[in-house]
Short mmCIF file of C-alpha atoms in Angstrom, two decimals:
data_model
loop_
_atom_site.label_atom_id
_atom_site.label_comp_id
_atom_site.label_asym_id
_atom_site.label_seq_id
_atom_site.Cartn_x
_atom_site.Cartn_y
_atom_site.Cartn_z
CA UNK A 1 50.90 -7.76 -15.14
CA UNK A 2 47.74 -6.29 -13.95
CA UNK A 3 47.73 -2.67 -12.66
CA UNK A 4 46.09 -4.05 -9.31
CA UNK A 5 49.09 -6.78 -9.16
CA UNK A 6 51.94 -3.59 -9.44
CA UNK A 7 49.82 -1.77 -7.03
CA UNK A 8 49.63 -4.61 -4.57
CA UNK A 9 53.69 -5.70 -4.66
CA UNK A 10 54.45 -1.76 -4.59
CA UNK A 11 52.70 -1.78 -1.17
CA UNK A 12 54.53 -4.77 -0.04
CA UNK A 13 57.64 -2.69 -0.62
CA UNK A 14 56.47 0.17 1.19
CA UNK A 15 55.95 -2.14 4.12
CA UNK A 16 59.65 -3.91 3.64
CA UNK A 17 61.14 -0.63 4.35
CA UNK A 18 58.68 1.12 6.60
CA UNK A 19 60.58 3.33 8.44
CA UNK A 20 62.70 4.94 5.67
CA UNK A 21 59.06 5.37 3.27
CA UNK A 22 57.46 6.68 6.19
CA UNK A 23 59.95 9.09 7.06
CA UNK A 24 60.56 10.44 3.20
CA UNK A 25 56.25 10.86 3.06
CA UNK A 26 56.56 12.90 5.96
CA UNK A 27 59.45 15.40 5.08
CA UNK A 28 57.49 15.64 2.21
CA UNK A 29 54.31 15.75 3.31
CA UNK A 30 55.67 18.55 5.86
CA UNK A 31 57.45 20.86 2.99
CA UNK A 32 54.61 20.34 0.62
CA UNK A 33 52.10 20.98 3.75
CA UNK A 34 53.22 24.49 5.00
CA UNK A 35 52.79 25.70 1.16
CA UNK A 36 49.52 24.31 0.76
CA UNK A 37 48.41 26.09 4.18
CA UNK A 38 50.36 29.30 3.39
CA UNK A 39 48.37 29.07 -0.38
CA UNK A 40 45.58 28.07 1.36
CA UNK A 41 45.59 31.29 3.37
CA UNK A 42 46.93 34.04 0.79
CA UNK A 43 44.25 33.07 -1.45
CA UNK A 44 41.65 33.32 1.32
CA UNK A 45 42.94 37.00 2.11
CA UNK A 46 42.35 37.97 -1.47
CA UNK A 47 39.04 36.47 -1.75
CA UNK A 48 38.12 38.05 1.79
CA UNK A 49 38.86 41.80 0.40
CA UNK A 50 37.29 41.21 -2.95
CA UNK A 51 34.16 39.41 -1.76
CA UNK A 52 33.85 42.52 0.92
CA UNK A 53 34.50 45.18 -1.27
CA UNK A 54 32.13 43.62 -3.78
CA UNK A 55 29.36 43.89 -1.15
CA UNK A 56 29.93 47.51 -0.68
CA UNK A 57 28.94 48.95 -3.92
CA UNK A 58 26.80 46.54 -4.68
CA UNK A 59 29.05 44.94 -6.92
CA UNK A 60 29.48 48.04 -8.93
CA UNK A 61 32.85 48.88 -9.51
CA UNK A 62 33.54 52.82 -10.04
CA UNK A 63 36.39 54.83 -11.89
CA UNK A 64 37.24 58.23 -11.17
CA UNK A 65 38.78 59.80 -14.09
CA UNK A 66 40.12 63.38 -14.02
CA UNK A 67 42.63 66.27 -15.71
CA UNK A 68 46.03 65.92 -15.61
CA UNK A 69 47.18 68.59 -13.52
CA UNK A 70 50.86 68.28 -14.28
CA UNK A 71 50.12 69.90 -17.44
CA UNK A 72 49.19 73.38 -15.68
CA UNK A 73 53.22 74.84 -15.60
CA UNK A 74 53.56 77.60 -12.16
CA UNK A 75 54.13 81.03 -12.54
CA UNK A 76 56.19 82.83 -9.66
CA UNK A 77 56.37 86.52 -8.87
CA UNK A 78 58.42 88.04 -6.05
CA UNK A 79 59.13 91.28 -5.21
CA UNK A 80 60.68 92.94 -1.90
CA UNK A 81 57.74 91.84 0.08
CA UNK A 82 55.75 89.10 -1.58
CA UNK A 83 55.80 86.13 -3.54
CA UNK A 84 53.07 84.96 -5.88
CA UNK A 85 51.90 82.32 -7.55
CA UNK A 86 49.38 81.79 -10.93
CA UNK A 87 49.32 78.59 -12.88
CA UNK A 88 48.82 78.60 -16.79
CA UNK A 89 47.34 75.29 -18.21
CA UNK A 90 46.87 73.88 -21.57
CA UNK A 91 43.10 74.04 -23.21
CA UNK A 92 41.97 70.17 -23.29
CA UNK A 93 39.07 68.52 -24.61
CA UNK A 94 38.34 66.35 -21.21
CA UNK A 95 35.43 64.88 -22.84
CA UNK A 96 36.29 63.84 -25.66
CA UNK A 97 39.08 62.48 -24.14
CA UNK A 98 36.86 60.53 -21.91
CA UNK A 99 34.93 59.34 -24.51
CA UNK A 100 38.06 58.18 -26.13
CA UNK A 101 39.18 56.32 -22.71
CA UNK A 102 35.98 54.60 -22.53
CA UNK A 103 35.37 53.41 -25.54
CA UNK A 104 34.75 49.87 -25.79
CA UNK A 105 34.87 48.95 -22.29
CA UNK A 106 31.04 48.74 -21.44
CA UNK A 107 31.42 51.49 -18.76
CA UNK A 108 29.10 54.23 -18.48
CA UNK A 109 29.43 57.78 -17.00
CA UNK A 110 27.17 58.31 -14.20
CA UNK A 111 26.38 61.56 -12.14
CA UNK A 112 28.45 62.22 -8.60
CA UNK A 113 25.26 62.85 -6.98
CA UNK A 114 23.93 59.60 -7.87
CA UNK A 115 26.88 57.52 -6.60
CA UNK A 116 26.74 55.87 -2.83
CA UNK A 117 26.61 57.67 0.35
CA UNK A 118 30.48 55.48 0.77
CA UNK A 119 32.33 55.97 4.00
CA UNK A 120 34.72 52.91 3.58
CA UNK A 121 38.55 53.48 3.03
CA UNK A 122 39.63 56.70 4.65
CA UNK A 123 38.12 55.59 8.01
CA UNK A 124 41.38 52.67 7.69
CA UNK A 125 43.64 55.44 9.52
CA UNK A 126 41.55 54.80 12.75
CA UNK A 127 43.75 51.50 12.76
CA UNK A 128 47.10 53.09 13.10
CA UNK A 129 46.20 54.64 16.71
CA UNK A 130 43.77 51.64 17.94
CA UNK A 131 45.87 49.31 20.73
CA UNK A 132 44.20 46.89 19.36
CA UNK A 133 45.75 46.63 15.89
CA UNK A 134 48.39 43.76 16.23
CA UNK A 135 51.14 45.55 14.74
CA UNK A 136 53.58 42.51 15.30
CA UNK A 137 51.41 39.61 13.91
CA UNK A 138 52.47 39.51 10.35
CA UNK A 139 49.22 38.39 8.83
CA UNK A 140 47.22 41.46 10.39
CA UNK A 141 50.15 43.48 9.22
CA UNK A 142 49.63 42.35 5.41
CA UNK A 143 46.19 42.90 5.50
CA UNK A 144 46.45 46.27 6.82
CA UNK A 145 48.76 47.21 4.57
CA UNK A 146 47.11 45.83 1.40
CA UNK A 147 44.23 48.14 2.83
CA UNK A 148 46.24 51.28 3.83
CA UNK A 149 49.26 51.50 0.87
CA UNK A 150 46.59 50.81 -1.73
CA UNK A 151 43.73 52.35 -0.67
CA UNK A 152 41.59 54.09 -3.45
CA UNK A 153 40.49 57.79 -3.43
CA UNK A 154 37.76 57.12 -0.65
CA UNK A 155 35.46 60.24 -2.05
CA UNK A 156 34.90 62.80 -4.62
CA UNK A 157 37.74 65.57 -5.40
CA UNK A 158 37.02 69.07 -3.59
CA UNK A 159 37.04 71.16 -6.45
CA UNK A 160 36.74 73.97 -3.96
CA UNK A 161 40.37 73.45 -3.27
CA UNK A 162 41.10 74.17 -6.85
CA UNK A 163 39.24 77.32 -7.10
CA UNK A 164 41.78 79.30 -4.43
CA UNK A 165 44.47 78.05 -6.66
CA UNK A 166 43.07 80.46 -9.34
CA UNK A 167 40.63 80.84 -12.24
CA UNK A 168 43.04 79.17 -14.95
CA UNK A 169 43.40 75.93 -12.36
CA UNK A 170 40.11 75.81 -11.73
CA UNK A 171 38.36 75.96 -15.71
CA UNK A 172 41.45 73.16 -16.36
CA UNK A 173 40.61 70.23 -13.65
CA UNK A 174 37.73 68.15 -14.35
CA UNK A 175 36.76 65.07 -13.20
CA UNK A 176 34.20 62.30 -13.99
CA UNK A 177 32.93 59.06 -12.54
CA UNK A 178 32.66 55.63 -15.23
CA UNK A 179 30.88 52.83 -13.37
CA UNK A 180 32.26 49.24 -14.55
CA UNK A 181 29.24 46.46 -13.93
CA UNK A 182 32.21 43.79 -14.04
CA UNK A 183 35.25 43.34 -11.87
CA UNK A 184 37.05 41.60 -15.11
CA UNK A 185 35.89 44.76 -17.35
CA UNK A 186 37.76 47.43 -15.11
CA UNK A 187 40.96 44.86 -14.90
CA UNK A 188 40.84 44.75 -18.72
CA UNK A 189 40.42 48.32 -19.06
CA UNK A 190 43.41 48.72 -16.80
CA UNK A 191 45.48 46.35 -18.40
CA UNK A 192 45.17 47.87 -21.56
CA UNK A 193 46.38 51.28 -19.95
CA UNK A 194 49.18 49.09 -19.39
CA UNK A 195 49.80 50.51 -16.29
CA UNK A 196 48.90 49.84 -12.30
CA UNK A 197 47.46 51.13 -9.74
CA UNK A 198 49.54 50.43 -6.72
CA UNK A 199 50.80 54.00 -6.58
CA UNK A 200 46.80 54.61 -5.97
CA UNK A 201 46.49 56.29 -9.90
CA UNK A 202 47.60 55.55 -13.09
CA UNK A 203 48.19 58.09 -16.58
CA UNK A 204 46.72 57.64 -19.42
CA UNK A 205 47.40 58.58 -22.79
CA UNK A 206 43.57 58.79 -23.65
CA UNK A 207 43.88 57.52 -27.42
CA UNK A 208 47.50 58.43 -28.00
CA UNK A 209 47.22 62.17 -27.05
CA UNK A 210 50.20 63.27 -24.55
CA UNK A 211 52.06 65.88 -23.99
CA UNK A 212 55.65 66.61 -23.62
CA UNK A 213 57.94 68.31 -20.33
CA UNK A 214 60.98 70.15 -21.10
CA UNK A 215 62.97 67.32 -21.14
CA UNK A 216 60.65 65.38 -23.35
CA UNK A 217 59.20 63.27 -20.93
CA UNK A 218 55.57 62.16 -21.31
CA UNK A 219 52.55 63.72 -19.43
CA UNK A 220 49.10 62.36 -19.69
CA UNK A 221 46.42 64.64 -20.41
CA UNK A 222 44.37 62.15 -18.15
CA UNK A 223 44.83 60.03 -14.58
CA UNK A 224 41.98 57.49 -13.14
CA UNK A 225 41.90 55.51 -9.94
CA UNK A 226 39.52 53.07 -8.89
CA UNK A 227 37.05 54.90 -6.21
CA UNK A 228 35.29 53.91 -3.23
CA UNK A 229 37.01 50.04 -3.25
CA UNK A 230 40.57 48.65 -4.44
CA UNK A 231 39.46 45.22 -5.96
CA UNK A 232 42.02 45.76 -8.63
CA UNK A 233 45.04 47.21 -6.69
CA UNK A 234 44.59 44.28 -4.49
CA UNK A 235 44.37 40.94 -7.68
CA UNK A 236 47.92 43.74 -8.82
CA UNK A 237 49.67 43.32 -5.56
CA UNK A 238 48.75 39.56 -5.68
CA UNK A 239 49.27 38.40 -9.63
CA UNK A 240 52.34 40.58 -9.32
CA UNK A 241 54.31 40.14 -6.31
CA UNK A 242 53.02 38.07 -3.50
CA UNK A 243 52.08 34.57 -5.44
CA UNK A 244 55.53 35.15 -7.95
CA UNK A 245 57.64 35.28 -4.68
CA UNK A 246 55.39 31.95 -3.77
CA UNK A 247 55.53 30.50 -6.66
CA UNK A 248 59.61 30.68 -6.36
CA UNK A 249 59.79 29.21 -3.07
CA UNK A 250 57.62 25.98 -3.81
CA UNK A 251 59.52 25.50 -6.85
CA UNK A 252 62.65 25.38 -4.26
CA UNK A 253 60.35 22.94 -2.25
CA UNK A 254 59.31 20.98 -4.88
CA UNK A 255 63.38 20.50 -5.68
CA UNK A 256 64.45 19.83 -1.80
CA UNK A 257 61.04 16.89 -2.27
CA UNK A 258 62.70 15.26 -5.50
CA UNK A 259 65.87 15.08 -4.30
CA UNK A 260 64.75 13.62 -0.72
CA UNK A 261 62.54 11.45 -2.74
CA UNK A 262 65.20 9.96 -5.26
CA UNK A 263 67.96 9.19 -2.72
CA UNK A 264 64.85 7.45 -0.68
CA UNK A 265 64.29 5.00 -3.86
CA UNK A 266 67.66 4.97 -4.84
CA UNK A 267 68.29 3.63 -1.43
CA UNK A 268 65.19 1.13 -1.68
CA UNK A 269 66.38 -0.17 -5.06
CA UNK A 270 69.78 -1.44 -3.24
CA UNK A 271 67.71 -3.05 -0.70
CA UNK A 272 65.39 -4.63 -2.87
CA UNK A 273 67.83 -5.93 -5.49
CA UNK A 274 66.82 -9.89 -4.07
CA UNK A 275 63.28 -8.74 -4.32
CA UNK A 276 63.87 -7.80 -8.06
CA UNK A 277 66.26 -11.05 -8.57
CA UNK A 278 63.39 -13.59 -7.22
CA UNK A 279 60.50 -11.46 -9.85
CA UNK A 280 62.67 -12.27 -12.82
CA UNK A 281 63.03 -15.34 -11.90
CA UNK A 282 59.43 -15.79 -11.48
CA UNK A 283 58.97 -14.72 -15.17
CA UNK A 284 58.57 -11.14 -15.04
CA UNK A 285 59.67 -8.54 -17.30
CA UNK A 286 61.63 -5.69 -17.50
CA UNK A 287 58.37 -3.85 -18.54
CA UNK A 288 56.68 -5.52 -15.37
CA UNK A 289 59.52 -4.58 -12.75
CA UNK A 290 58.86 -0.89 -13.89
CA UNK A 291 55.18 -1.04 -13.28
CA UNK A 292 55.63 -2.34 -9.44
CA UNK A 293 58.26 0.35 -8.45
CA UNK A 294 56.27 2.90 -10.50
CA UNK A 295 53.05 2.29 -8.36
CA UNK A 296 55.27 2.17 -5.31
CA UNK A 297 56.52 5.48 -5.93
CA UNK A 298 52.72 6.94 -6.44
CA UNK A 299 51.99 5.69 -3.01
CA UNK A 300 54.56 7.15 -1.48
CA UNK A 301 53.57 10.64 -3.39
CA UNK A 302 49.80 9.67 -2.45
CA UNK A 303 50.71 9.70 1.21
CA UNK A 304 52.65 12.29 0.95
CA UNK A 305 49.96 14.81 -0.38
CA UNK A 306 47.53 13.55 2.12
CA UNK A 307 49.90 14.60 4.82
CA UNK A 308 50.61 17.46 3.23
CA UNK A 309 46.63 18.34 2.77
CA UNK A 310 45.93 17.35 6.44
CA UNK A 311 48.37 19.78 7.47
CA UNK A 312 47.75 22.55 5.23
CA UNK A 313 43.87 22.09 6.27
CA UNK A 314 44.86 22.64 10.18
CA UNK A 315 47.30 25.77 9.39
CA UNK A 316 44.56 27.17 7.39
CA UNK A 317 41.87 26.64 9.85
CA UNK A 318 43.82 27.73 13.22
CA UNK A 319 45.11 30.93 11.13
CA UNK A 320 41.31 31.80 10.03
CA UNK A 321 40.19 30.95 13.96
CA UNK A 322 42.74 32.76 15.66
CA UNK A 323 42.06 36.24 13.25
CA UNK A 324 38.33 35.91 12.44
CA UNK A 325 37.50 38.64 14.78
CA UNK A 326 40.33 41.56 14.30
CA UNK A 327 40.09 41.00 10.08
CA UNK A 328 36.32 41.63 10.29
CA UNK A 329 36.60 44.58 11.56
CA UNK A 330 39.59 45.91 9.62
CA UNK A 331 37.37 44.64 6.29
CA UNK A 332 34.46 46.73 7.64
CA UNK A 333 36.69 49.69 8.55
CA UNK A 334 37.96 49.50 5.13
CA UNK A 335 35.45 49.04 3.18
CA UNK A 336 32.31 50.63 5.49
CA UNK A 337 30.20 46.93 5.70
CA UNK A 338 30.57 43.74 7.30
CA UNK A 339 31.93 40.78 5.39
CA UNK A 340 28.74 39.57 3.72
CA UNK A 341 29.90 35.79 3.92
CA UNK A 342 32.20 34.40 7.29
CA UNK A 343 35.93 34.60 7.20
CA UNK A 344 37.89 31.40 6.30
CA UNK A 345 40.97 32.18 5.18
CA UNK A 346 40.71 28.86 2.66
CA UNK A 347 41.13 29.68 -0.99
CA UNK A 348 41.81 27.35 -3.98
CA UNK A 349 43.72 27.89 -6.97
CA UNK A 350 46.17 26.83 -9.79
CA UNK A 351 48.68 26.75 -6.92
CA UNK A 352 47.32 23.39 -5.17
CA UNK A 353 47.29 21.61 -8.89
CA UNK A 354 50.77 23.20 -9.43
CA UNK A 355 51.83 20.75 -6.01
CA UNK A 356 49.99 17.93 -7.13
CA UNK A 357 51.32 17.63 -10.79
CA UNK A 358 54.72 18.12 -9.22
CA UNK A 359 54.45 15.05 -7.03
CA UNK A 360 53.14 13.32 -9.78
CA UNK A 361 56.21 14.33 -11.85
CA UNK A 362 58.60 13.70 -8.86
CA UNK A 363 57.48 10.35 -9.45
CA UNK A 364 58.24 10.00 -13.20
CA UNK A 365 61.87 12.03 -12.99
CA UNK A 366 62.81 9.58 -10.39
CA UNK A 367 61.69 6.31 -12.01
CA UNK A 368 63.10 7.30 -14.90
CA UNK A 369 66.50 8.81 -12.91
CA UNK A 370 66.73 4.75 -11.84
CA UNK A 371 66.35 3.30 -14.84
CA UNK A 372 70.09 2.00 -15.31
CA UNK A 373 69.70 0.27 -11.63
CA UNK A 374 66.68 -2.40 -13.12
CA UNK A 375 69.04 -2.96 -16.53
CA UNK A 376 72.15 -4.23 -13.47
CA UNK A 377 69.53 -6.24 -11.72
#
């Protein structure tokens, strides 16, 4: 039988039993089309940050690297009248220790005075007080607090504030700047720290140098945190909570859509047993019985996806029309520019191929889930 043949009877199925096809395509289409438009519009927040924090240091990315002060252990002296403080830190080679850190990563130190005049992420606390910050619309909500709870050190340390702590503070902190030409060369360089950012800084061990508390726990000679933009914090918070958390709920989906789908063709089966009767006795084979029921059940997954597209399209598209305006001007609070490209919360990725392989699958489980049904007919 030719494929167009098992294509053409499949339809003629589709149309015996209308209602109930119509009706499984769109459940499905439904489930399957509120993931696609929530995917559809996660993705299109975390392109929306990146793409405006690229545009504000001219798709530099910086790292601001400094001592440890942990290390530096507080002296207390009180007498009748007073209490005073001194601190007493370790001697440490900061930059050799940078040197270490950087080795290998293509970043380059560059001088504070030549980095950009950046008034981006500490300005996001003007939100907070602003009537106009939808506080209740959940969207707005994650945004702002992917912006706020993540926010990177927004400017250079005040080392002024370490000189009234005393002399030995002060000669201890250092700091430098390492500018990454690569977004993937600073994620790299983090994930080898093998540690994240979400707490706004990470520890290194800065070659395998450390030291020790008094109960043995470790303390980096060195923390970093990404400065001026939070590109990295922000693909963290995504990779490693929001799309895992989506990733379990469409696999729940994608089980409610098999099951809704197999009882659907179990239930057309029974109906079409005379169907299957009269193309046996018309010659056909087992072989060619399979072929017609599996192209029916591809056009039933077909139609289901393009429900499911249409619909993820529309809550995509109302979503990026009804919070255009309020998310460009929390990106340019943020980040101190406008969005260099319009905001259309629409982004693609494995997610949407993830859905269509599972349809396709859906498909071949339930086929095969029938099989003993064609060997009684």
């Amino acid at each position: 039988m030719k494929l167009s043949q098992a294509f053409r009877l499949g339809y003629r199925s589709i149309v015996a039993h209308k209602r109930r096809n119509l009706s499984t395509a769109l459940i499905v289409g439904v489930l399957f089309g509120l993931l696609i438009g929530i995917n559809f519009v996660l993705q299109g927040i975390e392109n929306s940050l990146v793409h405006t924090a690229d545009t504000a240091t001219a798709g530099n990315y910086y790292l601001l690297i400094s001592t440890n002060t942990a290390l530096c252990d507080v002296n207390v002296e009180a007498d009748d009248d007073n209490v005073s403080f001194s601190y007493s830190c370790p001697e440490l080679a900061f930059d050799s220790l940078v040197d270490r850190l950087l080795a290998d990563t293509g970043a380059q130190l560059v001088s504070p005075d030549t980095l950009p005049d950046f008034q981006g992420t500490g300005r996001l606390s003007m939100l907070e007080g602003d009537e106009s910050h939808p506080s209740h619309n959940p969207l707005d909500q994650l945004i702002f607090n992917l912006l706020s709870s993540n926010a990177p050190s927004a400017g250079l340390p005040d080392l002024d504030a370490y000189t009234d702590l005393g002399p030995a503070f002060a000669d201890f902190y250092r700091y430098a700047v390492a500018e990454f030409s690569s977004l993937r060369s600073l994620r790299d360089f983090f994930s080898a720290q093998d540690c994240t950012i979400r707490n706004e800084f990470c520890a290194s061990a800065a070659g395998g140098i450390t030291y020790v508390d008094d109960q043995d726990r470790p303390k980096p000679p060195l923390i970093f945190a990404q400065l001026f933009t939070n590109q990295v914090a922000v693909f963290d918070i995504f990779d490693e909570v929001i799309f895992p958390v989506f990733t379990f709920i469409e696999l729940i989906i994608i089980a409610i859509a098999f099951v809704i789908t197999l009882l659907t063709f179990l239930k057309v089966l029974q109906a079409e047993a005379p169907t299957i009767r009269l193309y046996r006795s018309l010659g056909a084979s087992t072989s060619d019985i399979y072929l017609i029921y599996a192209a029916y059940l591809l056009e039933i997954c077909l139609l289901s996806f393009v429900v499911a597209l249409l619909i993820g399209a529309v809550i995509a598209l109302t979503t990026s029309f009804m919070n255009t305006a309020h998310l460009g001007v929390m990106l340019a609070t943020a980040y101190g520019v406008n969005p260099s490209q319009p905001i259309l919360l629409i982004g693609f990725n494995w997610h949407l191929l993830l859905l269509v392989a599972s349809l396709l699958i859906t498909a071949v489980i339930a086929l095969l889930c029938s099989l003993p049904k064609f060997q009684r007919q």
